[in-house]
Amino acid sequence: MKSLICCLVFSVFALGLSVSGQVIRIGVVGPMTFIQGIHHWRGATLAADEINAAGGITVGGTTYTIELVRVDSNEMQPGPDAVSAVERAITASKVDFLVGGFRTEAMLAMTEVAADYKKIFLIAGAADDGLLKGRVDKNYNRYKYLFRITPVRSTYLAQVSFILLRDVVETFRRELGISQPKIAIVAEQAAWANMIVTLVALQAGTPVDKGGFGGQHVGTWRPSALATSVAAELTAVERAGAHIVFTVFSGPVGVVFGRDWGRLQVPVAAVGINVEAQAQGWLDATGGFGAYTATAGIYATGVAVTEATLPFIEKFQAEFGELPLFTAGTYDALYILADAIRRADSLQTDAVISALETTDYVSTLGRIVFDELHDPIWGPDYITGLGVQWQDGAPKAFWPREWQPDPAKLPDLVISTPGTVPYVIPPWVKDHWQGK
Amino acid sequence: MYYGRYLLRYLQNEILVLPSRVIVLVFVASLVAFPLISQDPNLLRMLIVTALFSLYAVSWDLLSGYTGQISLGHALFFGSGAYASALLSSHLGLPPYATIPAGAAVATLAGLLVGIPCLRLRKHYLALATLAFPIMLTGLVLAFPGFSGGEGGIWRIARLTSTRIEEYYLIVGVMLVAVFALWKVAGSRVGLIFHSIREDETAARALGINTVRYKLFAFALSGFTAGVAGALYAHSSAARIVAPGVVLSLFMSFQPVIWTIFGGAATIYGPITGVFILYPLLDTLNVVIPKYRMLVFALLVLFILRFMPHGISTWIRDTIERVCPSCQVRNIATRRACRACGVELRHMQP
């Protein structure tokens, strides 16, 4: 009888060990009750399922499977929740790595916790330069654990949105004969937007031959990221006589803007950054008023940035019924991490960091190579992003299309991503300004 | 030996005779002994934030609960303490033992600056006026982003201590000492004057009380206490960053109101009860049901206030103790006769 009990106990123990297996725990950090966090989680689950189905990650002869831990940082609401969530994930859930994050203000604090506990944090959702600049370069030993996957840092994001704005300005000149379009800026109150707003305001009135837009800056409005109406701001924009409104939104105010802009038929073309407009449900969310919104984006219908893009989009759409947001870049983050662990053949943090630093990976976003700040390099052959406009009920890419990155030095270099279409001025805007 | 006997006698005659005092003793002993039971950094962090917010809530109770000067912009004091401390730490590299008193001093000054223009305002007019001050400070912070860190806030702030346990003992120690001091103030003649100002300011003035001076004192003392909490928060491991969206937000202003009303206003221990129940609860709900946490939280607060309108701690105290009608001394509810004057208590309602 005793031996039978011993056998049973041993069997249960052995079974427990085999069931638990060898796992790598990865904390997926994001505001999980908001679309940004939901896509963080979806991107990560898709990658984890694929990696596990393909046999997991083998390190030193041992195979590990990925186990994801949901870390709700509640970043949209300010408070100590984000810090608590990350610390809980590290100390209680025992995560080995962290991916995700969204709000710069929260990310600055959360990455401090990651640095304290020496945990690698692959940022997939926050753009502010200061997350890495001034940290990884100034205090490498403390902040070497931080890498950014997506989006590219604010400076580059600004660069993309400038190119998009220039494209729209040129379309106004070409199609409507407005030589000096008036540009208004509507940007959410958030740290990451500040630099972009300053630069656009500066460049708007600068002549084209001096690198500016050759337009006129008529004002800047900064609603809250959680504002429920921007009708007042849009009325002011209209009264200022603006032709184009440059938007900088990452929060729910993006939907509010799209809804109010289309509903009020404000005669300005909206272009810039609007994270919510990257979502498949954009038109539904804006009550159908969000058509013709143009934004810097990552994914668009039928556009293959790399060979990995379309299979990922198709899988994501099949699984979740919508286009991935840029925060679904956790998908690439997990693959890049898995790749680094395999190359390091170790789970030792320093070894994985060294492997991450030598990453050269073709992701769904483009080719990812990290610079000395642990930021992905931006530009042709690396990551550029897309210019996306809602046309005929779908997000269509209008950039990079006949893009000359450096016309002076490389006049023959013209980049056109297959599947891109021309930018279209919203019909009511065209009707309003035509002949004036 | 003498002091030991005195302490024992004091414990026997003053503490153990009343269950509410026993609860306080057990609570303090548990806080002090907690790291001996668990050193989980998560739990310690939660208790650190809870202790800081307790101090913050008590500061609101002193001003609004005791003196009746309803403040809906209390984040001003918390935020000015946090910002002053964080700015001194990040710009001048001063250590926390220098920046925290400076932060408290700035918050005291803020208390006086708010108090002076608000002296003529009462009730909801005063509440609305106070609401404007943290918004004004937020505007100032956003106007000078190079200096204040703007929307992104300040995050290069010196840490309070090198270990979590040291931090825990420091913050819990400061909280206990400060609360004890405020409890003494509230129980003194000054506390009585605060009560009188709340109940009938005109009558208090008619009795020769300089209500202006005492109201300003309440603003300054409340500002100082909230400033200490804010400054400690800025250096704590729970914050890491001082941003206007965190320390000067409307939510930060409303939280001490909820905690105090839930726990029991004008009691000092009420807000502490409120914070020690509600903050860990909200933190746990964030893990268990993040989507519905605010709904559950709000329903719970409504439920408690429906059945315990004077707050949970007041309800508990009135259930387990009763006041002697003759000498006003509190007794345990099971006593038949008053422990001080011997009047029969048996048929009294609690």
Short mmCIF file of C-alpha atoms in Angstrom, two decimals, chain A residues 24 26 47-48 50-52 56-60 64 66 97 99 120 122 147 149 330-348 351-363 366-370:
data_model
loop_
_atom_site.label_atom_id
_atom_site.label_comp_id
_atom_site.label_asym_id
_atom_site.label_seq_id
_atom_site.Cartn_x
_atom_site.Cartn_y
_atom_site.Cartn_z
CA ILE A 24 10.18 31.39 -21.17
CA ILE A 26 7.19 37.01 -21.50
CA ALA A 47 3.73 35.02 -32.48
CA ALA A 48 3.86 32.84 -29.35
CA GLU A 50 3.49 30.16 -34.08
CA ILE A 51 6.83 29.82 -32.30
CA ASN A 52 5.48 27.15 -29.93
CA GLY A 56 9.63 26.42 -29.40
CA ILE A 57 13.07 27.86 -28.77
CA THR A 58 16.01 25.52 -28.28
CA VAL A 59 18.75 26.77 -26.00
CA GLY A 60 21.72 24.58 -25.13
CA TYR A 64 11.55 26.11 -24.27
CA ILE A 66 6.79 30.71 -24.72
CA PHE A 97 11.33 39.39 -20.68
CA VAL A 99 7.45 43.52 -24.57
CA ILE A 120 15.08 43.07 -21.23
CA LEU A 122 11.40 45.32 -26.12
CA PHE A 147 15.27 48.10 -27.22
CA ILE A 149 10.90 47.56 -32.15
CA THR A 330 4.75 42.68 -30.31
CA TYR A 331 4.50 39.95 -32.99
CA ASP A 332 7.85 41.02 -34.42
CA ALA A 333 9.22 41.71 -30.95
CA LEU A 334 8.68 38.07 -29.97
CA TYR A 335 10.28 36.78 -33.18
CA ILE A 336 13.27 39.12 -32.75
CA LEU A 337 13.65 38.00 -29.15
CA ALA A 338 13.40 34.34 -30.12
CA ASP A 339 15.96 34.90 -32.85
CA ALA A 340 18.35 36.60 -30.41
CA ILE A 341 17.95 33.83 -27.80
CA ARG A 342 18.68 31.19 -30.46
CA ARG A 343 21.75 33.04 -31.70
CA ALA A 344 22.98 33.62 -28.15
CA ASP A 345 22.18 30.00 -27.33
CA SER A 346 21.57 31.25 -23.85
CA LEU A 347 18.96 32.85 -21.67
CA GLN A 348 21.59 34.91 -19.85
CA ALA A 351 24.23 37.24 -23.92
CA VAL A 352 20.73 37.97 -25.23
CA ILE A 353 21.47 41.72 -25.22
CA SER A 354 24.65 41.15 -27.27
CA ALA A 355 22.66 39.04 -29.73
CA LEU A 356 19.88 41.65 -29.93
CA GLU A 357 22.46 44.34 -30.69
CA THR A 358 23.58 42.39 -33.76
CA THR A 359 20.01 41.76 -34.97
CA ASP A 360 19.41 41.94 -38.71
CA TYR A 361 15.89 40.66 -39.07
CA VAL A 362 13.30 41.02 -41.83
CA SER A 363 10.14 41.69 -39.89
CA GLY A 366 10.74 46.16 -42.59
CA ARG A 367 14.32 45.16 -41.96
CA ILE A 368 15.20 45.69 -38.32
CA VAL A 369 18.76 46.62 -37.40
CA PHE A 370 19.39 48.44 -34.15
#
